[in-house]
Amino acid sequence: MKKIEIKGCDETFFVDVLDCGLPVIIWKNEHVKGYYLTLSVKYGSLDTDFYLGNKGYHVSQGLAHYLEHLNFHEPDGSDAQDFYAKNGSDVNAFTTFDYTSYEVYGVDYLPENLHHLLDFVLTPSFTSESVLEEQNIIIEENKMDFDNPSNLLYYGTFQSLFKTDRHQFFITGSKEDILKIRKEDLDLVYQAYYHPENMFLVVTGNVNPYEVVTIAKENLAKKTFLEFQHPKRKERREPAKVVTPYKEITANVEVERIRMAIKIPRKNFREKDDYKLRLMLTLLLQSNFGPTSPLYEELLENELILSLGCEKSILHDYVLLFLNAETKYPNELILKLEAALKHLKVDEKTITRKIHSAIANMVLSYDDITEVNMNIQEQLMHYGHILDCQKEVFESICLRDMKDVLKDYSCKEMCVVVLKQKK
Amino acid sequence: MVYKKYEYDSFRIFAISTDQFKNCHMEVVFYRDAKTTRLTEQTFLVDMMGYTSLQYPTRRDMIIRMEELYNASYYSVTSKVGALLISNFVFDFLNPKYVSESSYLDDCLQFFFANILKPNMNDEGFDYRTFQTIKNRLQADLEAYKENPTNFAIRRSLELVYPQSISSKSILGNFEDLEACTREGMKRAYHDFFEHSHCDIYLIGNLDMDLVAKKILRYFKNPVIKMREPSLFVENKRLRSCKTVCESSSFVQSTLVMTYQMKNLTKYEKDYVLSLFGEILCGSSLNSRLYQYLRNENSLCYRVQTIYQKYDELLLIVVGLEHPNKDLAVKLIKKAMKEMAQGKICEEEIEMAKKQLHLALLMNMDNQNSLVNNSFFHEVGDVPLLEDRRKNIPKVTKKDLVALAKKFSLGLIYELKEGENHEED
């Protein structure tokens, strides 16, 4: 087992790759009582079209999430929940665009809980009947998504941004998508993706790393796996242009909201390190639109916003920047934000202060076993490995780097979505 | 974990010393009787005090200072628990041992307490910009509760059960009260708030607590001594019959809320039996009764939620479902409640629920907010400490559960019915 020192944080991660190909990452925290186990598979809602060898396949939107539900069914007819409830532990799961994660919280019974996590996720036991039984439950979950105005705005913006990229579709799919899902599709995906080489186990909390690895090795040694087929997501060429520059959608909202997005080809940025670029984009957005920016203050003073937030993403070939606001005056606000997006600024004092505060945040994140676990998952999905020198990267950012990012930035491809009240 | 109490004339400090966290968490808690007329004003006032201060008169100034203090976090929040109106001023900061500046702890304390003691007001009243920003925010919040079907249905249920009682009032109050607030009036409200609220300070972290207590005395003053401790419990009248109400909406999903009244619970039942009952009925696991009946056996819903308002003597069961399934859901919920009162609970179910609570309590002990919250209700409401609950919940028997189940009576079946036609944007 390898140790990775997290520089500047006084923390150590234990990393091993088991014979079956499963990477295991462990962070030990003796100060807490509990532990958090996550077993994740790199299969998410985006993977609806893929190749196994040369053969192409298509499955319904929402299948990853459906599969997440069904995996809780056990061969003896029970549910994984039954096992964990008896052990006084909690089990749950979530599906993202890119991966599906099965999670267990516990304080006792680590060996039993870890064995069972590896057992139930790696032993499919869904039947045509269980697929049908779960259908209405998922439809009701899906309705909750549709009744949430923030979701409508979130996905609505992706629909404006993207022509082919599948971020525009709900992770759970639509009711029609859910009704189309059949056991054969679920089997196909399970066989293709649920393989240790395509998964990772992350354990954080009060555990002995050597014990965790021993348990995982023991368990997986008893299982046989076919050769991993290395499924490939079908690449879709996404045009650089946004699909709909301006759109209004209606929902049960009392206060109108807007979401603006900018789409920039990743290749436009000279900075090749995705992690550093993400940090710099965050600094750029925070400096210009965060609560310490003069613009934020001005918009509040003129009562043009009730709230304003910003975020960034690097999705495949594109860098995306988002602004979200609650406002009574969408038209006026959009003009102001568009003008600001055309004239972004950076200054050394602000950048230095924000870097220091971000480093403090990073140190504090180690108070929370869930946050550390989620950060590890994110690093493995985004970068394929653990980032051990985040602090150094933060400290390496200088004004010149930021100015380079500004030079590479462009807001030519922009879209706006306004969420209006249903009449 | 070491608990220590420092008593002064007009406030107390409750310190929890632990090396579990790199963060230090501090709260100044003000509490007083919740009166309907006071809700909007106090929420408004406390929000302003958490937003800017005399020393940091704009939000921008305030946040820049927090960033300088290594991303310290300061905010305020008002809540209503039973008959109590509680305002918390919360401050999180990095343990000073990770910081090179020797003045860091003093800088943090000075910042925190000055925000509370020197609010952003002058002779005319509160700062115009702060006042207007918070007013707009509260107005939007008052409007926004209609956006969420669950929140809307819960609020309507409470209004229908106890239209006059404080139990049914939102912490935001109402539009009329918000409109009546003035900058000058808020200045009066500030003095009234200090004069009539009890005040305690809660602190958790890896700190020399004696030293911090001394420093707090230097930075914080609360000149008014209060004698009578307010009560948490609301005396609501007994519900004589069960009403059924259905209201229409344009949401995609219907929401069912069943409101039960729980009368004459003993202290033991409130402290220990109620949480076990809740776990068996509808706990975090899908094995609980309601999940079994509604979701696992009948696929009626994705989520069932139970809300225990023990100080209001209410239990609310909330389900998101399709309208045609509502009657079956009502029948199944009634069946589950009846079975509990008839003693149809197996020992395995009880043991499982005890283990789930054991986990929840231990996880709470890993969380600074939960520890402080528990410490506050221990002092004010005589709620047992987490450790005591962990020791005593395993002693709860089936007999205790049955006795408790018999104290529930159904007061309202409310449905917020889904819209007829849905357009998916």
mmCIF file with all atom_site columns, C-alpha atoms in Angstrom, chain B residues 78-189:
data_model
loop_
_atom_site.group_PDB
_atom_site.id
_atom_site.type_symbol
_atom_site.label_atom_id
_atom_site.label_alt_id
_atom_site.label_comp_id
_atom_site.label_asym_id
_atom_site.label_entity_id
_atom_site.label_seq_id
_atom_site.pdbx_PDB_ins_code
_atom_site.Cartn_x
_atom_site.Cartn_y
_atom_site.Cartn_z
_atom_site.occupancy
_atom_site.B_iso_or_equiv
_atom_site.pdbx_formal_charge
_atom_site.auth_seq_id
_atom_site.auth_comp_id
_atom_site.auth_asym_id
_atom_site.auth_atom_id
_atom_site.pdbx_PDB_model_num
ATOM 1   C CA . THR B 1 78  ? -33.705 33.125 13.891 1.00 0.00 ? 78  THR B CA 1
ATOM 2   C CA . SER B 1 79  ? -35.861 30.084 14.506 1.00 0.00 ? 79  SER B CA 1
ATOM 3   C CA . LYS B 1 80  ? -38.971 29.180 16.437 1.00 0.00 ? 80  LYS B CA 1
ATOM 4   C CA . VAL B 1 81  ? -38.977 26.025 18.505 1.00 0.00 ? 81  VAL B CA 1
ATOM 5   C CA . GLY B 1 82  ? -42.237 25.476 20.368 1.00 0.00 ? 82  GLY B CA 1
ATOM 6   C CA . ALA B 1 83  ? -42.957 28.657 22.307 1.00 0.00 ? 83  ALA B CA 1
ATOM 7   C CA . LEU B 1 84  ? -39.425 29.980 22.049 1.00 0.00 ? 84  LEU B CA 1
ATOM 8   C CA . LEU B 1 85  ? -37.987 32.467 19.612 1.00 0.00 ? 85  LEU B CA 1
ATOM 9   C CA . ILE B 1 86  ? -34.285 31.753 19.265 1.00 0.00 ? 86  ILE B CA 1
ATOM 10  C CA . SER B 1 87  ? -31.707 33.937 17.525 1.00 0.00 ? 87  SER B CA 1
ATOM 11  C CA . ASN B 1 88  ? -28.255 32.517 16.970 1.00 0.00 ? 88  ASN B CA 1
ATOM 12  C CA . PHE B 1 89  ? -25.207 34.558 16.024 1.00 0.00 ? 89  PHE B CA 1
ATOM 13  C CA . VAL B 1 90  ? -22.759 32.021 14.699 1.00 0.00 ? 90  VAL B CA 1
ATOM 14  C CA . PHE B 1 91  ? -19.039 32.344 14.166 1.00 0.00 ? 91  PHE B CA 1
ATOM 15  C CA . ASP B 1 92  ? -16.664 29.720 12.786 1.00 0.00 ? 92  ASP B CA 1
ATOM 16  C CA . PHE B 1 93  ? -12.932 30.308 12.669 1.00 0.00 ? 93  PHE B CA 1
ATOM 17  C CA . LEU B 1 94  ? -9.759  28.360 12.156 1.00 0.00 ? 94  LEU B CA 1
ATOM 18  C CA . ASN B 1 95  ? -8.016  27.064 15.274 1.00 0.00 ? 95  ASN B CA 1
ATOM 19  C CA . PRO B 1 96  ? -5.410  29.752 16.058 1.00 0.00 ? 96  PRO B CA 1
ATOM 20  C CA . LYS B 1 97  ? -2.657  27.139 16.187 1.00 0.00 ? 97  LYS B CA 1
ATOM 21  C CA . TYR B 1 98  ? -2.762  26.938 12.373 1.00 0.00 ? 98  TYR B CA 1
ATOM 22  C CA . VAL B 1 99  ? -2.258  30.685 12.020 1.00 0.00 ? 99  VAL B CA 1
ATOM 23  C CA . SER B 1 100 ? 1.000   32.576 12.343 1.00 0.00 ? 100 SER B CA 1
ATOM 24  C CA . GLU B 1 101 ? -0.474  35.881 13.588 1.00 0.00 ? 101 GLU B CA 1
ATOM 25  C CA . SER B 1 102 ? -0.451  35.872 17.395 1.00 0.00 ? 102 SER B CA 1
ATOM 26  C CA . SER B 1 103 ? -3.370  38.304 17.524 1.00 0.00 ? 103 SER B CA 1
ATOM 27  C CA . TYR B 1 104 ? -5.647  35.996 15.497 1.00 0.00 ? 104 TYR B CA 1
ATOM 28  C CA . LEU B 1 105 ? -7.850  34.818 18.385 1.00 0.00 ? 105 LEU B CA 1
ATOM 29  C CA . ASP B 1 106 ? -8.340  38.378 19.647 1.00 0.00 ? 106 ASP B CA 1
ATOM 30  C CA . ASP B 1 107 ? -9.014  39.623 16.128 1.00 0.00 ? 107 ASP B CA 1
ATOM 31  C CA . CYS B 1 108 ? -11.692 36.966 15.710 1.00 0.00 ? 108 CYS B CA 1
ATOM 32  C CA . LEU B 1 109 ? -13.381 37.643 19.031 1.00 0.00 ? 109 LEU B CA 1
ATOM 33  C CA . GLN B 1 110 ? -13.264 41.382 18.514 1.00 0.00 ? 110 GLN B CA 1
ATOM 34  C CA . PHE B 1 111 ? -14.857 41.010 15.071 1.00 0.00 ? 111 PHE B CA 1
ATOM 35  C CA . PHE B 1 112 ? -17.569 38.639 16.257 1.00 0.00 ? 112 PHE B CA 1
ATOM 36  C CA . PHE B 1 113 ? -18.758 40.493 19.336 1.00 0.00 ? 113 PHE B CA 1
ATOM 37  C CA . ALA B 1 114 ? -18.495 43.962 17.788 1.00 0.00 ? 114 ALA B CA 1
ATOM 38  C CA . ASN B 1 115 ? -20.892 42.813 15.067 1.00 0.00 ? 115 ASN B CA 1
ATOM 39  C CA . ILE B 1 116 ? -23.473 42.015 17.743 1.00 0.00 ? 116 ILE B CA 1
ATOM 40  C CA . LEU B 1 117 ? -22.841 44.926 20.097 1.00 0.00 ? 117 LEU B CA 1
ATOM 41  C CA . LYS B 1 118 ? -22.323 47.634 17.488 1.00 0.00 ? 118 LYS B CA 1
ATOM 42  C CA . PRO B 1 119 ? -24.941 47.159 14.800 1.00 0.00 ? 119 PRO B CA 1
ATOM 43  C CA . ASN B 1 120 ? -25.060 49.265 11.676 1.00 0.00 ? 120 ASN B CA 1
ATOM 44  C CA . MET B 1 121 ? -27.280 52.077 12.968 1.00 0.00 ? 121 MET B CA 1
ATOM 45  C CA . ASN B 1 122 ? -27.142 55.766 13.746 1.00 0.00 ? 122 ASN B CA 1
ATOM 46  C CA . ASP B 1 123 ? -29.529 58.286 15.339 1.00 0.00 ? 123 ASP B CA 1
ATOM 47  C CA . GLU B 1 124 ? -32.065 57.814 12.553 1.00 0.00 ? 124 GLU B CA 1
ATOM 48  C CA . GLY B 1 125 ? -32.157 54.064 12.804 1.00 0.00 ? 125 GLY B CA 1
ATOM 49  C CA . PHE B 1 126 ? -30.618 51.146 10.958 1.00 0.00 ? 126 PHE B CA 1
ATOM 50  C CA . ASP B 1 127 ? -28.516 51.739 7.865  1.00 0.00 ? 127 ASP B CA 1
ATOM 51  C CA . TYR B 1 128 ? -30.769 52.318 4.857  1.00 0.00 ? 128 TYR B CA 1
ATOM 52  C CA . ARG B 1 129 ? -29.009 49.950 2.481  1.00 0.00 ? 129 ARG B CA 1
ATOM 53  C CA . THR B 1 130 ? -28.861 47.080 4.934  1.00 0.00 ? 130 THR B CA 1
ATOM 54  C CA . PHE B 1 131 ? -32.500 47.631 5.868  1.00 0.00 ? 131 PHE B CA 1
ATOM 55  C CA . GLN B 1 132 ? -33.676 47.647 2.275  1.00 0.00 ? 132 GLN B CA 1
ATOM 56  C CA . THR B 1 133 ? -31.602 44.643 1.228  1.00 0.00 ? 133 THR B CA 1
ATOM 57  C CA . ILE B 1 134 ? -32.871 42.495 4.069  1.00 0.00 ? 134 ILE B CA 1
ATOM 58  C CA . LYS B 1 135 ? -36.434 43.690 3.558  1.00 0.00 ? 135 LYS B CA 1
ATOM 59  C CA . ASN B 1 136 ? -36.308 42.669 -0.102 1.00 0.00 ? 136 ASN B CA 1
ATOM 60  C CA . ARG B 1 137 ? -34.817 39.332 0.843  1.00 0.00 ? 137 ARG B CA 1
ATOM 61  C CA . LEU B 1 138 ? -37.523 38.620 3.437  1.00 0.00 ? 138 LEU B CA 1
ATOM 62  C CA . GLN B 1 139 ? -40.244 39.650 1.027  1.00 0.00 ? 139 GLN B CA 1
ATOM 63  C CA . ALA B 1 140 ? -38.884 37.179 -1.513 1.00 0.00 ? 140 ALA B CA 1
ATOM 64  C CA . ASP B 1 141 ? -38.648 34.473 1.146  1.00 0.00 ? 141 ASP B CA 1
ATOM 65  C CA . LEU B 1 142 ? -42.249 35.072 2.179  1.00 0.00 ? 142 LEU B CA 1
ATOM 66  C CA . GLU B 1 143 ? -43.312 34.684 -1.432 1.00 0.00 ? 143 GLU B CA 1
ATOM 67  C CA . ALA B 1 144 ? -41.045 31.734 -2.127 1.00 0.00 ? 144 ALA B CA 1
ATOM 68  C CA . TYR B 1 145 ? -42.645 29.302 0.306  1.00 0.00 ? 145 TYR B CA 1
ATOM 69  C CA . LYS B 1 146 ? -45.364 28.757 -2.303 1.00 0.00 ? 146 LYS B CA 1
ATOM 70  C CA . GLU B 1 147 ? -42.688 27.424 -4.696 1.00 0.00 ? 147 GLU B CA 1
ATOM 71  C CA . ASN B 1 148 ? -42.091 24.266 -2.710 1.00 0.00 ? 148 ASN B CA 1
ATOM 72  C CA . PRO B 1 149 ? -45.056 21.881 -2.499 1.00 0.00 ? 149 PRO B CA 1
ATOM 73  C CA . THR B 1 150 ? -43.824 20.227 0.705  1.00 0.00 ? 150 THR B CA 1
ATOM 74  C CA . ASN B 1 151 ? -43.269 23.495 2.577  1.00 0.00 ? 151 ASN B CA 1
ATOM 75  C CA . PHE B 1 152 ? -46.554 24.870 1.326  1.00 0.00 ? 152 PHE B CA 1
ATOM 76  C CA . ALA B 1 153 ? -48.527 21.779 2.357  1.00 0.00 ? 153 ALA B CA 1
ATOM 77  C CA . ILE B 1 154 ? -46.921 21.694 5.819  1.00 0.00 ? 154 ILE B CA 1
ATOM 78  C CA . ARG B 1 155 ? -47.630 25.377 6.398  1.00 0.00 ? 155 ARG B CA 1
ATOM 79  C CA . ARG B 1 156 ? -51.255 24.999 5.272  1.00 0.00 ? 156 ARG B CA 1
ATOM 80  C CA . SER B 1 157 ? -51.754 21.967 7.517  1.00 0.00 ? 157 SER B CA 1
ATOM 81  C CA . LEU B 1 158 ? -50.504 23.830 10.563 1.00 0.00 ? 158 LEU B CA 1
ATOM 82  C CA . GLU B 1 159 ? -52.721 26.806 9.741  1.00 0.00 ? 159 GLU B CA 1
ATOM 83  C CA . LEU B 1 160 ? -55.739 24.555 9.394  1.00 0.00 ? 160 LEU B CA 1
ATOM 84  C CA . VAL B 1 161 ? -55.082 22.715 12.652 1.00 0.00 ? 161 VAL B CA 1
ATOM 85  C CA . TYR B 1 162 ? -54.182 25.696 14.849 1.00 0.00 ? 162 TYR B CA 1
ATOM 86  C CA . PRO B 1 163 ? -55.041 28.924 13.023 1.00 0.00 ? 163 PRO B CA 1
ATOM 87  C CA . GLN B 1 164 ? -54.436 31.135 16.066 1.00 0.00 ? 164 GLN B CA 1
ATOM 88  C CA . SER B 1 165 ? -51.606 29.310 17.807 1.00 0.00 ? 165 SER B CA 1
ATOM 89  C CA . ILE B 1 166 ? -47.934 30.265 17.588 1.00 0.00 ? 166 ILE B CA 1
ATOM 90  C CA . SER B 1 167 ? -47.388 26.674 16.426 1.00 0.00 ? 167 SER B CA 1
ATOM 91  C CA . SER B 1 168 ? -48.753 27.517 12.984 1.00 0.00 ? 168 SER B CA 1
ATOM 92  C CA . LYS B 1 169 ? -46.851 30.764 12.477 1.00 0.00 ? 169 LYS B CA 1
ATOM 93  C CA . SER B 1 170 ? -43.918 31.064 10.126 1.00 0.00 ? 170 SER B CA 1
ATOM 94  C CA . ILE B 1 171 ? -40.725 32.545 11.503 1.00 0.00 ? 171 ILE B CA 1
ATOM 95  C CA . LEU B 1 172 ? -40.910 35.074 8.665  1.00 0.00 ? 172 LEU B CA 1
ATOM 96  C CA . GLY B 1 173 ? -44.237 36.411 9.929  1.00 0.00 ? 173 GLY B CA 1
ATOM 97  C CA . ASN B 1 174 ? -46.347 38.063 7.246  1.00 0.00 ? 174 ASN B CA 1
ATOM 98  C CA . PHE B 1 175 ? -46.311 40.809 4.617  1.00 0.00 ? 175 PHE B CA 1
ATOM 99  C CA . GLU B 1 176 ? -48.244 43.299 6.751  1.00 0.00 ? 176 GLU B CA 1
ATOM 100 C CA . ASP B 1 177 ? -45.775 43.055 9.618  1.00 0.00 ? 177 ASP B CA 1
ATOM 101 C CA . LEU B 1 178 ? -42.872 43.325 7.196  1.00 0.00 ? 178 LEU B CA 1
ATOM 102 C CA . GLU B 1 179 ? -44.341 46.462 5.623  1.00 0.00 ? 179 GLU B CA 1
ATOM 103 C CA . ALA B 1 180 ? -44.783 47.987 9.074  1.00 0.00 ? 180 ALA B CA 1
ATOM 104 C CA . CYS B 1 181 ? -41.056 47.677 9.880  1.00 0.00 ? 181 CYS B CA 1
ATOM 105 C CA . THR B 1 182 ? -39.085 50.918 9.746  1.00 0.00 ? 182 THR B CA 1
ATOM 106 C CA . ARG B 1 183 ? -35.419 51.729 10.204 1.00 0.00 ? 183 ARG B CA 1
ATOM 107 C CA . GLU B 1 184 ? -36.227 53.677 13.338 1.00 0.00 ? 184 GLU B CA 1
ATOM 108 C CA . GLY B 1 185 ? -38.499 50.965 14.647 1.00 0.00 ? 185 GLY B CA 1
ATOM 109 C CA . MET B 1 186 ? -35.726 48.421 14.203 1.00 0.00 ? 186 MET B CA 1
ATOM 110 C CA . LYS B 1 187 ? -33.476 50.503 16.392 1.00 0.00 ? 187 LYS B CA 1
ATOM 111 C CA . ARG B 1 188 ? -36.080 50.278 19.145 1.00 0.00 ? 188 ARG B CA 1
ATOM 112 C CA . ALA B 1 189 ? -36.428 46.578 18.419 1.00 0.00 ? 189 ALA B CA 1
#
